[in-house]
Amino acid sequence: MGARKNHQPRRGSLAYSPRVRAKSMEARIRAWPKLNSEEPKILAHCGFKAGCVQIVSIDDREKVPNAGKQLVSLGTVLVTPPVLILGIRGYSKDHDGMHAEFDVYADDIPKYISKEITVKNKEGALENAEKSLRRIKEIFAIVAVSPRAAGLEQKKPYIFEASVSGGDIQKQFAHVKELLGKEIKIDQIFETGASVDVAAITKGKGWQGVIQRWGVKKKQHKSRKTVREVGSLGPISPQSVMYTVPRAGQMGFHQRIEYDKRIMIMGNTDDEQIKINPDGGYKHFGLVKGDFIILKGSVPGTYRRLIKLRSQIRNVPTKINKPNILEVVI
């Protein structure tokens, strides 16, 4: 930028560097909340992004200028088919980290899963798992969801782990054992008015330059050979380009987690009182069929992409209020 009297902050945040393509289409959740309740609960579900609507509701936030007045906000529709509890996994913990001690799978596994992966219990796996619970620190449920259940063409199921919290290890193991081989719906984990964290892979935008990717200011017209480039890559000495210098590269298709997305509506398309589908269905998705939820605000990712829903880990409220919905504009 040449010599200047006043400095300015750098362009673009380094918080998510390196900005490379995600390794998988499925986001990974690395942190889980801890519940203080005595009853164990599975902390995650998932859905597929369908489209956006407008929600007309009464603002029930306290101590805001708009409290009690009509509020129009963006809503994101997620199709949430039931997930299958495929297995149980127990982790021990030492100074080297977490270690998987056992895997116990359901006996009757649907064909759409057995075609993709081979899961088979060793003899006496359930009994051996119960005997080893004294050294287990965390219990996870292995869950599977089929995109076909959401009306998509993809055959391959998504299989991931969902943490179990609340009570002690014995209660958590017994809770997942009771659900083993069964399907659970979204309303068995979350409720209307609660907030969730969403994890997904963002929209991919391909290779972009520094202006688009980092928000660097364009150079003055005719000042140099190029306008849409960085003014300087660094000093002459040391003769190297530092990692902090904005460069062109991949933009989008990154894993991101967004916090505190409130569930405004939870329903099923079989209910005639709830009309959620526009004429002809949602663009790039089609008609929503079965269970769905509407989250307040935007959600990362493009349409038809898997969105993982996790119990709220920040700003956990002591009381959950159901929203007062006046209208949903499709």
mmCIF file of C-alpha atoms in Angstrom:
data_model
loop_
_atom_site.group_PDB
_atom_site.id
_atom_site.type_symbol
_atom_site.label_atom_id
_atom_site.label_comp_id
_atom_site.label_asym_id
_atom_site.label_seq_id
_atom_site.Cartn_x
_atom_site.Cartn_y
_atom_site.Cartn_z
ATOM 1 C CA MET A 1 0.000 0.000 0.000
ATOM 2 C CA GLY A 2 3.044 2.257 0.031
ATOM 3 C CA ALA A 3 4.108 4.621 2.813
ATOM 4 C CA ARG A 4 1.217 5.847 4.943
ATOM 5 C CA LYS A 5 0.964 7.917 8.091
ATOM 6 C CA ASN A 6 -1.656 5.707 9.816
ATOM 7 C CA HIS A 7 -1.792 1.929 9.990
ATOM 8 C CA GLN A 8 -4.959 -0.109 9.616
ATOM 9 C CA PRO A 9 -6.083 -3.572 10.796
ATOM 10 C CA ARG A 10 -5.241 -6.539 8.607
ATOM 11 C CA ARG A 11 -7.809 -7.670 6.059
ATOM 12 C CA GLY A 12 -9.537 -10.954 6.843
ATOM 13 C CA SER A 13 -9.457 -13.175 9.927
ATOM 14 C CA LEU A 14 -6.804 -15.837 10.459
ATOM 15 C CA ALA A 15 -9.037 -17.682 12.937
ATOM 16 C CA TYR A 16 -9.986 -20.488 10.535
ATOM 17 C CA SER A 17 -6.685 -20.895 8.704
ATOM 18 C CA PRO A 18 -5.771 -22.839 6.695
ATOM 19 C CA ARG A 19 -8.784 -22.341 4.449
ATOM 20 C CA VAL A 20 -8.720 -25.688 2.710
ATOM 21 C CA ARG A 21 -11.460 -27.954 1.399
ATOM 22 C CA ALA A 22 -13.161 -30.140 3.988
ATOM 23 C CA LYS A 23 -12.048 -33.776 3.952
ATOM 24 C CA SER A 24 -15.618 -35.066 4.069
ATOM 25 C CA MET A 25 -19.147 -33.972 3.186
ATOM 26 C CA GLU A 26 -20.051 -34.766 6.786
ATOM 27 C CA ALA A 27 -19.164 -32.295 9.550
ATOM 28 C CA ARG A 28 -17.394 -33.571 12.665
ATOM 29 C CA ILE A 29 -18.515 -32.540 16.162
ATOM 30 C CA ARG A 30 -15.575 -32.464 18.556
ATOM 31 C CA ALA A 31 -17.153 -31.029 21.755
ATOM 32 C CA TRP A 32 -20.283 -32.087 23.640
ATOM 33 C CA PRO A 33 -22.190 -30.466 26.515
ATOM 34 C CA LYS A 34 -22.518 -32.139 29.917
ATOM 35 C CA LEU A 35 -26.024 -32.471 31.376
ATOM 36 C CA ASN A 36 -26.666 -32.228 35.098
ATOM 37 C CA SER A 37 -29.865 -34.279 34.958
ATOM 38 C CA GLU A 38 -30.189 -37.793 36.365
ATOM 39 C CA GLU A 39 -31.872 -39.095 33.218
ATOM 40 C CA PRO A 40 -29.526 -39.921 30.316
ATOM 41 C CA LYS A 41 -30.170 -38.390 26.914
ATOM 42 C CA ILE A 42 -28.716 -38.606 23.406
ATOM 43 C CA LEU A 43 -27.385 -35.168 22.463
ATOM 44 C CA ALA A 44 -27.539 -35.144 18.659
ATOM 45 C CA HIS A 45 -29.805 -35.628 15.659
ATOM 46 C CA CYS A 46 -29.497 -34.572 12.039
ATOM 47 C CA GLY A 47 -31.435 -33.240 9.070
ATOM 48 C CA PHE A 48 -31.132 -32.202 5.442
ATOM 49 C CA LYS A 49 -31.444 -28.573 4.340
ATOM 50 C CA ALA A 50 -34.525 -27.987 2.175
ATOM 51 C CA GLY A 51 -35.044 -24.232 1.829
ATOM 52 C CA CYS A 52 -35.954 -20.971 3.545
ATOM 53 C CA VAL A 53 -39.217 -19.359 4.669
ATOM 54 C CA GLN A 54 -40.295 -16.232 6.549
ATOM 55 C CA ILE A 55 -41.606 -16.612 10.104
ATOM 56 C CA VAL A 56 -44.024 -14.051 11.562
ATOM 57 C CA SER A 57 -43.975 -14.356 15.353
ATOM 58 C CA ILE A 58 -44.265 -12.398 18.585
ATOM 59 C CA ASP A 59 -40.881 -11.371 19.945
ATOM 60 C CA ASP A 60 -40.681 -13.045 23.382
ATOM 61 C CA ARG A 61 -37.208 -11.761 24.270
ATOM 62 C CA GLU A 62 -37.096 -9.711 27.438
ATOM 63 C CA LYS A 63 -35.507 -6.282 27.804
ATOM 64 C CA VAL A 64 -35.402 -5.541 24.082
ATOM 65 C CA PRO A 65 -37.179 -2.594 22.401
ATOM 66 C CA ASN A 66 -39.271 -4.960 20.259
ATOM 67 C CA ALA A 67 -40.491 -7.148 23.147
ATOM 68 C CA GLY A 68 -44.102 -8.243 22.666
ATOM 69 C CA LYS A 69 -44.285 -6.880 19.126
ATOM 70 C CA GLN A 70 -44.557 -8.622 15.783
ATOM 71 C CA LEU A 71 -41.283 -9.887 14.377
ATOM 72 C CA VAL A 72 -40.525 -11.186 10.872
ATOM 73 C CA SER A 73 -37.445 -13.380 10.672
ATOM 74 C CA LEU A 74 -35.777 -15.843 8.324
ATOM 75 C CA GLY A 75 -36.401 -19.530 8.912
ATOM 76 C CA THR A 76 -34.504 -22.533 7.519
ATOM 77 C CA VAL A 77 -36.449 -25.733 6.834
ATOM 78 C CA LEU A 78 -34.664 -28.988 7.692
ATOM 79 C CA VAL A 79 -36.066 -32.408 6.841
ATOM 80 C CA THR A 80 -35.347 -34.609 9.859
ATOM 81 C CA PRO A 81 -36.036 -38.299 9.140
ATOM 82 C CA PRO A 82 -35.734 -40.741 12.071
ATOM 83 C CA VAL A 83 -32.212 -41.936 12.870
ATOM 84 C CA LEU A 84 -31.407 -45.560 13.630
ATOM 85 C CA ILE A 85 -29.485 -46.451 16.798
ATOM 86 C CA LEU A 86 -26.969 -48.773 15.193
ATOM 87 C CA GLY A 87 -24.625 -49.442 18.091
ATOM 88 C CA ILE A 88 -22.952 -48.438 21.359
ATOM 89 C CA ARG A 89 -19.359 -47.330 21.781
ATOM 90 C CA GLY A 90 -17.523 -46.884 25.083
ATOM 91 C CA TYR A 91 -14.408 -44.750 25.550
ATOM 92 C CA SER A 92 -11.791 -44.926 28.270
ATOM 93 C CA LYS A 93 -9.500 -42.007 29.026
ATOM 94 C CA ASP A 94 -5.862 -41.659 30.068
ATOM 95 C CA HIS A 95 -3.022 -39.165 29.630
ATOM 96 C CA ASP A 96 -2.888 -40.022 25.897
ATOM 97 C CA GLY A 97 -6.555 -39.142 25.330
ATOM 98 C CA MET A 98 -9.694 -41.153 24.523
ATOM 99 C CA HIS A 99 -9.577 -44.814 23.492
ATOM 100 C CA ALA A 100 -12.468 -46.880 22.113
ATOM 101 C CA GLU A 101 -12.865 -49.922 24.373
ATOM 102 C CA PHE A 102 -15.855 -51.700 22.845
ATOM 103 C CA ASP A 103 -18.434 -51.563 20.050
ATOM 104 C CA VAL A 104 -21.794 -53.306 20.375
ATOM 105 C CA TYR A 105 -24.096 -53.342 17.330
ATOM 106 C CA ALA A 106 -27.761 -54.175 16.849
ATOM 107 C CA ASP A 107 -28.636 -57.676 15.683
ATOM 108 C CA ASP A 108 -31.075 -56.802 12.906
ATOM 109 C CA ILE A 109 -29.385 -54.249 10.667
ATOM 110 C CA PRO A 110 -31.338 -52.868 7.673
ATOM 111 C CA LYS A 111 -30.168 -53.809 4.217
ATOM 112 C CA TYR A 112 -29.276 -50.223 3.221
ATOM 113 C CA ILE A 113 -26.636 -50.227 5.983
ATOM 114 C CA SER A 114 -25.350 -53.807 5.680
ATOM 115 C CA LYS A 115 -24.693 -53.199 1.955
ATOM 116 C CA GLU A 116 -22.340 -50.314 2.753
ATOM 117 C CA ILE A 117 -20.498 -51.456 5.878
ATOM 118 C CA THR A 118 -19.905 -54.737 7.666
ATOM 119 C CA VAL A 119 -20.901 -54.654 11.334
ATOM 120 C CA LYS A 120 -20.951 -57.845 13.327
ATOM 121 C CA ASN A 121 -20.779 -58.463 17.053
ATOM 122 C CA LYS A 122 -18.184 -60.766 18.502
ATOM 123 C CA GLU A 123 -19.494 -63.570 20.673
ATOM 124 C CA GLY A 124 -20.546 -62.206 24.070
ATOM 125 C CA ALA A 125 -19.890 -58.585 23.029
ATOM 126 C CA LEU A 126 -22.769 -57.157 25.092
ATOM 127 C CA GLU A 127 -21.795 -59.030 28.262
ATOM 128 C CA ASN A 128 -18.142 -58.079 27.914
ATOM 129 C CA ALA A 129 -19.114 -54.440 27.407
ATOM 130 C CA GLU A 130 -21.167 -54.403 30.612
ATOM 131 C CA LYS A 131 -18.250 -55.894 32.554
ATOM 132 C CA SER A 132 -15.857 -53.184 31.329
ATOM 133 C CA LEU A 133 -18.084 -50.206 32.274
ATOM 134 C CA ARG A 134 -16.010 -49.470 35.395
ATOM 135 C CA ARG A 135 -13.161 -48.078 33.254
ATOM 136 C CA ILE A 136 -15.424 -46.320 30.719
ATOM 137 C CA LYS A 137 -15.563 -42.523 30.897
ATOM 138 C CA GLU A 138 -17.931 -41.703 28.017
ATOM 139 C CA ILE A 139 -20.714 -43.514 26.163
ATOM 140 C CA PHE A 140 -21.584 -42.732 22.537
ATOM 141 C CA ALA A 141 -24.463 -43.949 20.407
ATOM 142 C CA ILE A 142 -23.589 -44.940 16.834
ATOM 143 C CA VAL A 143 -26.456 -43.632 14.700
ATOM 144 C CA ALA A 144 -27.270 -43.960 11.009
ATOM 145 C CA VAL A 145 -29.568 -41.965 8.740
ATOM 146 C CA SER A 146 -30.593 -42.667 5.165
ATOM 147 C CA PRO A 147 -30.883 -39.731 2.719
ATOM 148 C CA ARG A 148 -33.563 -41.768 0.943
ATOM 149 C CA ALA A 149 -35.802 -41.231 3.998
ATOM 150 C CA ALA A 150 -35.620 -37.469 3.295
ATOM 151 C CA GLY A 151 -36.566 -37.881 -0.360
ATOM 152 C CA LEU A 152 -33.022 -37.647 -1.743
ATOM 153 C CA GLU A 153 -31.438 -39.939 -4.324
ATOM 154 C CA GLN A 154 -28.274 -40.765 -2.389
ATOM 155 C CA LYS A 155 -28.185 -44.424 -1.345
ATOM 156 C CA LYS A 156 -25.200 -44.401 0.989
ATOM 157 C CA PRO A 157 -26.227 -43.729 4.617
ATOM 158 C CA TYR A 158 -24.483 -41.307 6.954
ATOM 159 C CA ILE A 159 -23.121 -42.985 10.084
ATOM 160 C CA PHE A 160 -21.772 -40.944 12.991
ATOM 161 C CA GLU A 161 -21.419 -40.867 16.777
ATOM 162 C CA ALA A 162 -23.726 -39.000 19.148
ATOM 163 C CA SER A 163 -22.720 -38.405 22.749
ATOM 164 C CA VAL A 164 -24.891 -39.572 25.658
ATOM 165 C CA SER A 165 -24.993 -37.451 28.818
ATOM 166 C CA GLY A 166 -26.871 -37.373 32.104
ATOM 167 C CA GLY A 167 -26.771 -39.834 35.002
ATOM 168 C CA ASP A 168 -23.861 -42.234 35.421
ATOM 169 C CA ILE A 169 -22.181 -44.575 32.923
ATOM 170 C CA GLN A 170 -24.401 -47.523 33.853
ATOM 171 C CA LYS A 171 -27.565 -45.503 33.206
ATOM 172 C CA GLN A 172 -26.216 -44.179 29.904
ATOM 173 C CA PHE A 173 -25.313 -47.684 28.716
ATOM 174 C CA ALA A 174 -28.722 -49.044 29.730
ATOM 175 C CA HIS A 175 -30.476 -46.157 27.934
ATOM 176 C CA VAL A 176 -28.714 -46.774 24.613
ATOM 177 C CA LYS A 177 -29.063 -50.548 25.037
ATOM 178 C CA GLU A 178 -32.837 -50.118 25.294
ATOM 179 C CA LEU A 179 -32.883 -48.074 22.062
ATOM 180 C CA LEU A 180 -30.512 -50.410 20.186
ATOM 181 C CA GLY A 181 -31.897 -51.286 16.758
ATOM 182 C CA LYS A 182 -34.756 -48.767 17.067
ATOM 183 C CA GLU A 183 -35.425 -45.479 15.272
ATOM 184 C CA ILE A 184 -35.730 -42.238 17.210
ATOM 185 C CA LYS A 185 -37.444 -39.102 15.972
ATOM 186 C CA ILE A 186 -36.413 -35.496 16.370
ATOM 187 C CA ASP A 187 -39.068 -34.799 19.030
ATOM 188 C CA GLN A 188 -37.554 -37.502 21.278
ATOM 189 C CA ILE A 189 -34.341 -35.475 21.564
ATOM 190 C CA PHE A 190 -35.286 -31.802 21.135
ATOM 191 C CA GLU A 191 -38.404 -29.736 21.795
ATOM 192 C CA THR A 192 -39.982 -26.676 20.226
ATOM 193 C CA GLY A 193 -38.444 -23.469 21.533
ATOM 194 C CA ALA A 194 -35.102 -25.050 22.428
ATOM 195 C CA SER A 195 -31.869 -23.890 20.832
ATOM 196 C CA VAL A 196 -29.401 -26.173 19.076
ATOM 197 C CA ASP A 197 -25.961 -25.882 17.532
ATOM 198 C CA VAL A 198 -25.685 -26.766 13.839
ATOM 199 C CA ALA A 199 -22.594 -28.267 12.187
ATOM 200 C CA ALA A 200 -22.242 -28.506 8.413
ATOM 201 C CA ILE A 201 -19.952 -28.045 5.435
ATOM 202 C CA THR A 202 -20.426 -24.607 3.899
ATOM 203 C CA LYS A 203 -21.134 -23.843 0.255
ATOM 204 C CA GLY A 204 -18.094 -24.328 -1.961
ATOM 205 C CA LYS A 205 -17.076 -21.307 -4.036
ATOM 206 C CA GLY A 206 -13.954 -22.721 -5.677
ATOM 207 C CA TRP A 207 -10.693 -20.853 -6.242
ATOM 208 C CA GLN A 208 -11.013 -17.135 -5.471
ATOM 209 C CA GLY A 209 -8.611 -14.220 -5.438
ATOM 210 C CA VAL A 210 -7.531 -12.106 -2.483
ATOM 211 C CA ILE A 211 -10.235 -9.456 -2.971
ATOM 212 C CA GLN A 212 -13.083 -11.963 -2.687
ATOM 213 C CA ARG A 213 -11.383 -14.379 -0.285
ATOM 214 C CA TRP A 214 -9.883 -12.014 2.263
ATOM 215 C CA GLY A 215 -11.602 -8.684 1.656
ATOM 216 C CA VAL A 216 -8.394 -6.898 0.654
ATOM 217 C CA LYS A 217 -8.872 -3.354 -0.601
ATOM 218 C CA LYS A 218 -8.452 -2.842 -4.338
ATOM 219 C CA LYS A 219 -5.550 -0.700 -5.434
ATOM 220 C CA GLN A 220 -6.013 2.720 -6.981
ATOM 221 C CA HIS A 221 -7.009 2.913 -10.627
ATOM 222 C CA LYS A 222 -3.912 2.859 -12.878
ATOM 223 C CA SER A 223 -1.613 2.971 -9.871
ATOM 224 C CA ARG A 224 0.114 -0.293 -10.731
ATOM 225 C CA LYS A 225 -0.038 -3.065 -13.293
ATOM 226 C CA THR A 226 -2.866 -4.829 -11.427
ATOM 227 C CA VAL A 227 -5.781 -3.647 -9.306
ATOM 228 C CA ARG A 228 -7.142 -6.869 -7.767
ATOM 229 C CA GLU A 229 -3.905 -8.008 -6.110
ATOM 230 C CA VAL A 230 -2.202 -7.449 -2.764
ATOM 231 C CA GLY A 231 -0.038 -4.319 -2.706
ATOM 232 C CA SER A 232 2.901 -6.092 -1.056
ATOM 233 C CA LEU A 233 3.769 -9.687 -0.248
ATOM 234 C CA GLY A 234 6.164 -8.614 2.493
ATOM 235 C CA PRO A 235 9.627 -7.102 3.032
ATOM 236 C CA ILE A 236 12.717 -7.787 0.943
ATOM 237 C CA SER A 237 14.398 -9.412 3.934
ATOM 238 C CA PRO A 238 13.672 -12.085 5.097
ATOM 239 C CA GLN A 239 13.176 -13.348 1.568
ATOM 240 C CA SER A 240 10.015 -15.371 2.168
ATOM 241 C CA VAL A 241 6.259 -14.853 2.161
ATOM 242 C CA MET A 242 4.691 -15.199 5.620
ATOM 243 C CA TYR A 243 1.574 -17.264 6.157
ATOM 244 C CA THR A 244 -0.295 -14.152 7.337
ATOM 245 C CA VAL A 245 -0.169 -12.540 3.878
ATOM 246 C CA PRO A 246 -3.538 -12.870 2.065
ATOM 247 C CA ARG A 247 -3.216 -15.168 -0.949
ATOM 248 C CA ALA A 248 -5.620 -16.598 -3.525
ATOM 249 C CA GLY A 249 -6.972 -20.096 -2.922
ATOM 250 C CA GLN A 250 -9.932 -22.243 -1.943
ATOM 251 C CA MET A 251 -13.003 -20.399 -0.645
ATOM 252 C CA GLY A 252 -15.939 -22.205 0.895
ATOM 253 C CA PHE A 253 -16.523 -25.912 1.468
ATOM 254 C CA HIS A 254 -15.203 -25.526 5.021
ATOM 255 C CA GLN A 255 -16.553 -27.109 8.185
ATOM 256 C CA ARG A 256 -18.361 -24.627 10.395
ATOM 257 C CA ILE A 257 -20.466 -24.754 13.581
ATOM 258 C CA GLU A 258 -23.036 -22.067 14.341
ATOM 259 C CA TYR A 259 -24.437 -21.706 17.830
ATOM 260 C CA ASP A 260 -27.860 -21.112 19.383
ATOM 261 C CA LYS A 261 -30.292 -21.701 16.524
ATOM 262 C CA ARG A 262 -33.792 -21.727 17.973
ATOM 263 C CA ILE A 263 -36.315 -24.378 16.900
ATOM 264 C CA MET A 264 -39.382 -22.330 15.927
ATOM 265 C CA ILE A 265 -41.578 -25.087 14.492
ATOM 266 C CA MET A 266 -41.419 -28.867 14.731
ATOM 267 C CA GLY A 267 -43.973 -30.900 12.790
ATOM 268 C CA ASN A 268 -44.878 -33.488 10.190
ATOM 269 C CA THR A 269 -46.277 -32.997 6.699
ATOM 270 C CA ASP A 270 -49.090 -35.477 7.500
ATOM 271 C CA ASP A 271 -50.591 -32.804 9.749
ATOM 272 C CA GLU A 272 -53.055 -30.899 7.557
ATOM 273 C CA GLN A 273 -52.887 -27.792 9.772
ATOM 274 C CA ILE A 274 -49.245 -27.208 8.847
ATOM 275 C CA LYS A 275 -48.548 -26.214 5.230
ATOM 276 C CA ILE A 276 -44.835 -26.082 4.642
ATOM 277 C CA ASN A 277 -44.399 -26.947 0.941
ATOM 278 C CA PRO A 278 -44.600 -24.232 -1.731
ATOM 279 C CA ASP A 279 -46.240 -25.059 -5.059
ATOM 280 C CA GLY A 280 -43.904 -27.416 -6.885
ATOM 281 C CA GLY A 281 -41.641 -27.883 -3.860
ATOM 282 C CA TYR A 282 -38.473 -26.106 -2.815
ATOM 283 C CA LYS A 283 -35.951 -25.142 -5.467
ATOM 284 C CA HIS A 284 -33.080 -27.650 -5.732
ATOM 285 C CA PHE A 285 -34.777 -29.919 -3.181
ATOM 286 C CA GLY A 286 -38.388 -30.751 -3.976
ATOM 287 C CA LEU A 287 -41.253 -31.567 -1.627
ATOM 288 C CA VAL A 288 -40.700 -31.963 2.097
ATOM 289 C CA LYS A 289 -42.171 -35.247 3.352
ATOM 290 C CA GLY A 290 -42.313 -36.537 6.916
ATOM 291 C CA ASP A 291 -40.778 -34.898 9.986
ATOM 292 C CA PHE A 292 -39.276 -31.425 9.672
ATOM 293 C CA ILE A 293 -38.168 -28.492 11.803
ATOM 294 C CA ILE A 294 -37.773 -24.779 11.104
ATOM 295 C CA LEU A 295 -34.771 -23.077 12.676
ATOM 296 C CA LYS A 296 -34.598 -19.334 13.201
ATOM 297 C CA GLY A 297 -31.916 -17.766 11.035
ATOM 298 C CA SER A 298 -29.588 -19.223 8.457
ATOM 299 C CA VAL A 299 -27.771 -22.558 8.476
ATOM 300 C CA PRO A 300 -24.399 -23.268 6.799
ATOM 301 C CA GLY A 301 -24.350 -25.463 3.731
ATOM 302 C CA THR A 302 -26.227 -25.771 0.482
ATOM 303 C CA TYR A 303 -29.554 -27.484 -0.143
ATOM 304 C CA ARG A 304 -29.706 -31.285 0.335
ATOM 305 C CA ARG A 305 -26.614 -31.175 2.554
ATOM 306 C CA LEU A 306 -26.436 -33.040 5.870
ATOM 307 C CA ILE A 307 -26.841 -30.751 8.898
ATOM 308 C CA LYS A 308 -25.930 -32.155 12.314
ATOM 309 C CA LEU A 309 -27.865 -30.835 15.294
ATOM 310 C CA ARG A 310 -26.242 -30.831 18.740
ATOM 311 C CA SER A 311 -27.659 -29.848 22.121
ATOM 312 C CA GLN A 312 -26.810 -26.278 23.075
ATOM 313 C CA ILE A 313 -23.313 -25.988 24.570
ATOM 314 C CA ARG A 314 -23.287 -22.209 25.222
ATOM 315 C CA ASN A 315 -25.774 -19.886 26.940
ATOM 316 C CA VAL A 316 -27.927 -22.777 28.184
ATOM 317 C CA PRO A 317 -31.228 -21.303 29.479
ATOM 318 C CA THR A 318 -32.923 -22.459 32.677
ATOM 319 C CA LYS A 319 -36.371 -22.333 31.059
ATOM 320 C CA ILE A 320 -37.560 -23.067 27.513
ATOM 321 C CA ASN A 321 -40.432 -20.967 26.136
ATOM 322 C CA LYS A 322 -42.437 -22.085 23.127
ATOM 323 C CA PRO A 323 -42.494 -19.417 20.402
ATOM 324 C CA ASN A 324 -45.765 -17.712 19.462
ATOM 325 C CA ILE A 325 -45.961 -18.231 15.695
ATOM 326 C CA LEU A 326 -48.499 -16.104 13.821
ATOM 327 C CA GLU A 327 -47.759 -17.131 10.228
ATOM 328 C CA VAL A 328 -45.254 -18.914 8.022
ATOM 329 C CA VAL A 329 -44.750 -17.221 4.647
ATOM 330 C CA ILE A 330 -43.604 -19.807 2.084
#
